[in-house]
mmCIF file of C-alpha atoms in Angstrom:
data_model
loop_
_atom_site.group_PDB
_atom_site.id
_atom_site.type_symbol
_atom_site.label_atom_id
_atom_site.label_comp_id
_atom_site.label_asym_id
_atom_site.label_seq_id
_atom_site.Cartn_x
_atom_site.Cartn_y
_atom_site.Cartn_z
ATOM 1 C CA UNK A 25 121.011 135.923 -22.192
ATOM 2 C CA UNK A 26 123.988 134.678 -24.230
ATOM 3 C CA UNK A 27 125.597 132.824 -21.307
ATOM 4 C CA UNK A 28 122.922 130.093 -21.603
ATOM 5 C CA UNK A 29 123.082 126.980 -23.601
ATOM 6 C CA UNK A 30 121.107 126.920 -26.759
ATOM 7 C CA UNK A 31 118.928 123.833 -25.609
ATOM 8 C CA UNK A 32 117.299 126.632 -22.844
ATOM 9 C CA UNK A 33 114.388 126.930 -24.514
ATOM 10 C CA UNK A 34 112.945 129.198 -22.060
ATOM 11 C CA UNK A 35 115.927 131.840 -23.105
ATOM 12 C CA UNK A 36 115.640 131.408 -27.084
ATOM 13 C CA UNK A 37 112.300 130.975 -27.687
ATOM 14 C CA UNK A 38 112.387 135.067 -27.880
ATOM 15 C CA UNK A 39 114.856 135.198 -30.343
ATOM 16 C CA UNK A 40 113.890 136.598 -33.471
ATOM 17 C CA UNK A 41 116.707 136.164 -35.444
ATOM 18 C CA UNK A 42 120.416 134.459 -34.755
ATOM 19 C CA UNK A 43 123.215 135.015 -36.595
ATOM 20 C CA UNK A 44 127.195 134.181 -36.082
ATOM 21 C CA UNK A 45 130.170 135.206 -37.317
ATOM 22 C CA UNK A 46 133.565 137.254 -36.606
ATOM 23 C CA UNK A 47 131.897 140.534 -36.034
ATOM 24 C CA UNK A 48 134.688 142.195 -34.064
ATOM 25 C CA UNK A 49 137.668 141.475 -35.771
ATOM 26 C CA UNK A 50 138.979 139.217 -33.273
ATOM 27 C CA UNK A 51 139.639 135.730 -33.037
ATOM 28 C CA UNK A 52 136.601 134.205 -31.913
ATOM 29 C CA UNK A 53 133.312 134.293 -33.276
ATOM 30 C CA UNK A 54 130.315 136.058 -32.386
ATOM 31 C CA UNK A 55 126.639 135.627 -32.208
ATOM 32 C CA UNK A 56 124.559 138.529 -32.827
ATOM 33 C CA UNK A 57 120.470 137.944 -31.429
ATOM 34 C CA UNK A 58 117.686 140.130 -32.107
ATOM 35 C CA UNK A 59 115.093 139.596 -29.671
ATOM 36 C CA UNK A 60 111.396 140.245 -30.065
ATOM 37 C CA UNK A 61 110.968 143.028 -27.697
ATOM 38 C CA UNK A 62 113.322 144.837 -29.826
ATOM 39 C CA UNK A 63 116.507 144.433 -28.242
ATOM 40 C CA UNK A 64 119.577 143.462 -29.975
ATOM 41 C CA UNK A 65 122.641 141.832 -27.821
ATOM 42 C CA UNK A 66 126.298 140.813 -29.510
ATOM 43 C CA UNK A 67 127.293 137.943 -27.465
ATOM 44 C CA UNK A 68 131.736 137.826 -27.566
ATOM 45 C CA UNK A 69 133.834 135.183 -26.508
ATOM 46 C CA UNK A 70 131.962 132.300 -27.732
ATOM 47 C CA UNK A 71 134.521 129.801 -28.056
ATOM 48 C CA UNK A 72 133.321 127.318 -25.816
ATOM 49 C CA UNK A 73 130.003 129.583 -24.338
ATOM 50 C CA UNK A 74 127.852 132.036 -25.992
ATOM 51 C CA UNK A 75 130.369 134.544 -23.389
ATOM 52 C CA UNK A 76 129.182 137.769 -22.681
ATOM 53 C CA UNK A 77 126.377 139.944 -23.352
ATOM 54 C CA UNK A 78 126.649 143.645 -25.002
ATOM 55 C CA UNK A 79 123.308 145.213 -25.815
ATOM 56 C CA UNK A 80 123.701 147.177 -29.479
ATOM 57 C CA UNK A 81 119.842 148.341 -29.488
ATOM 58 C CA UNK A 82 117.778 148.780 -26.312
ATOM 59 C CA UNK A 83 114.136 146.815 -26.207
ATOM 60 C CA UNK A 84 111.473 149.197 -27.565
ATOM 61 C CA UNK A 85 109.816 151.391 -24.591
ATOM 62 C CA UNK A 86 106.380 150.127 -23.455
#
């Protein structure tokens, strides 16, 4: 999900919360998305894109 432009409001709509900042230490910023089936993704290397996807939590089963 994270390599799509905010204005895809097909993508974001499920997005229960968004939040940014330098969660890795690095030296680009992140964007951290918890999604409403559950899942939560880190998105790295957003320094012109919202980069690439790592899942933290899986969506809840069912």
């Amino acid at each position: 999900m994270c390599g799509y432009g905010l204005t895809n409001s097909t993508t974001w709509k499920d997005a229960n919360v968004i939040a940014g900042g330098d969660c890795t230490g690095g030296s680009h910023r992140e964007v951290i998305v918890r999604w409403s089936d559950g899942e939560t993704t880190l998105c790295t290397d957003t320094s012109t894109t919202l980069g690439r996807e790592h899942m933290l939590v899986p969506p809840k089963a069912g």
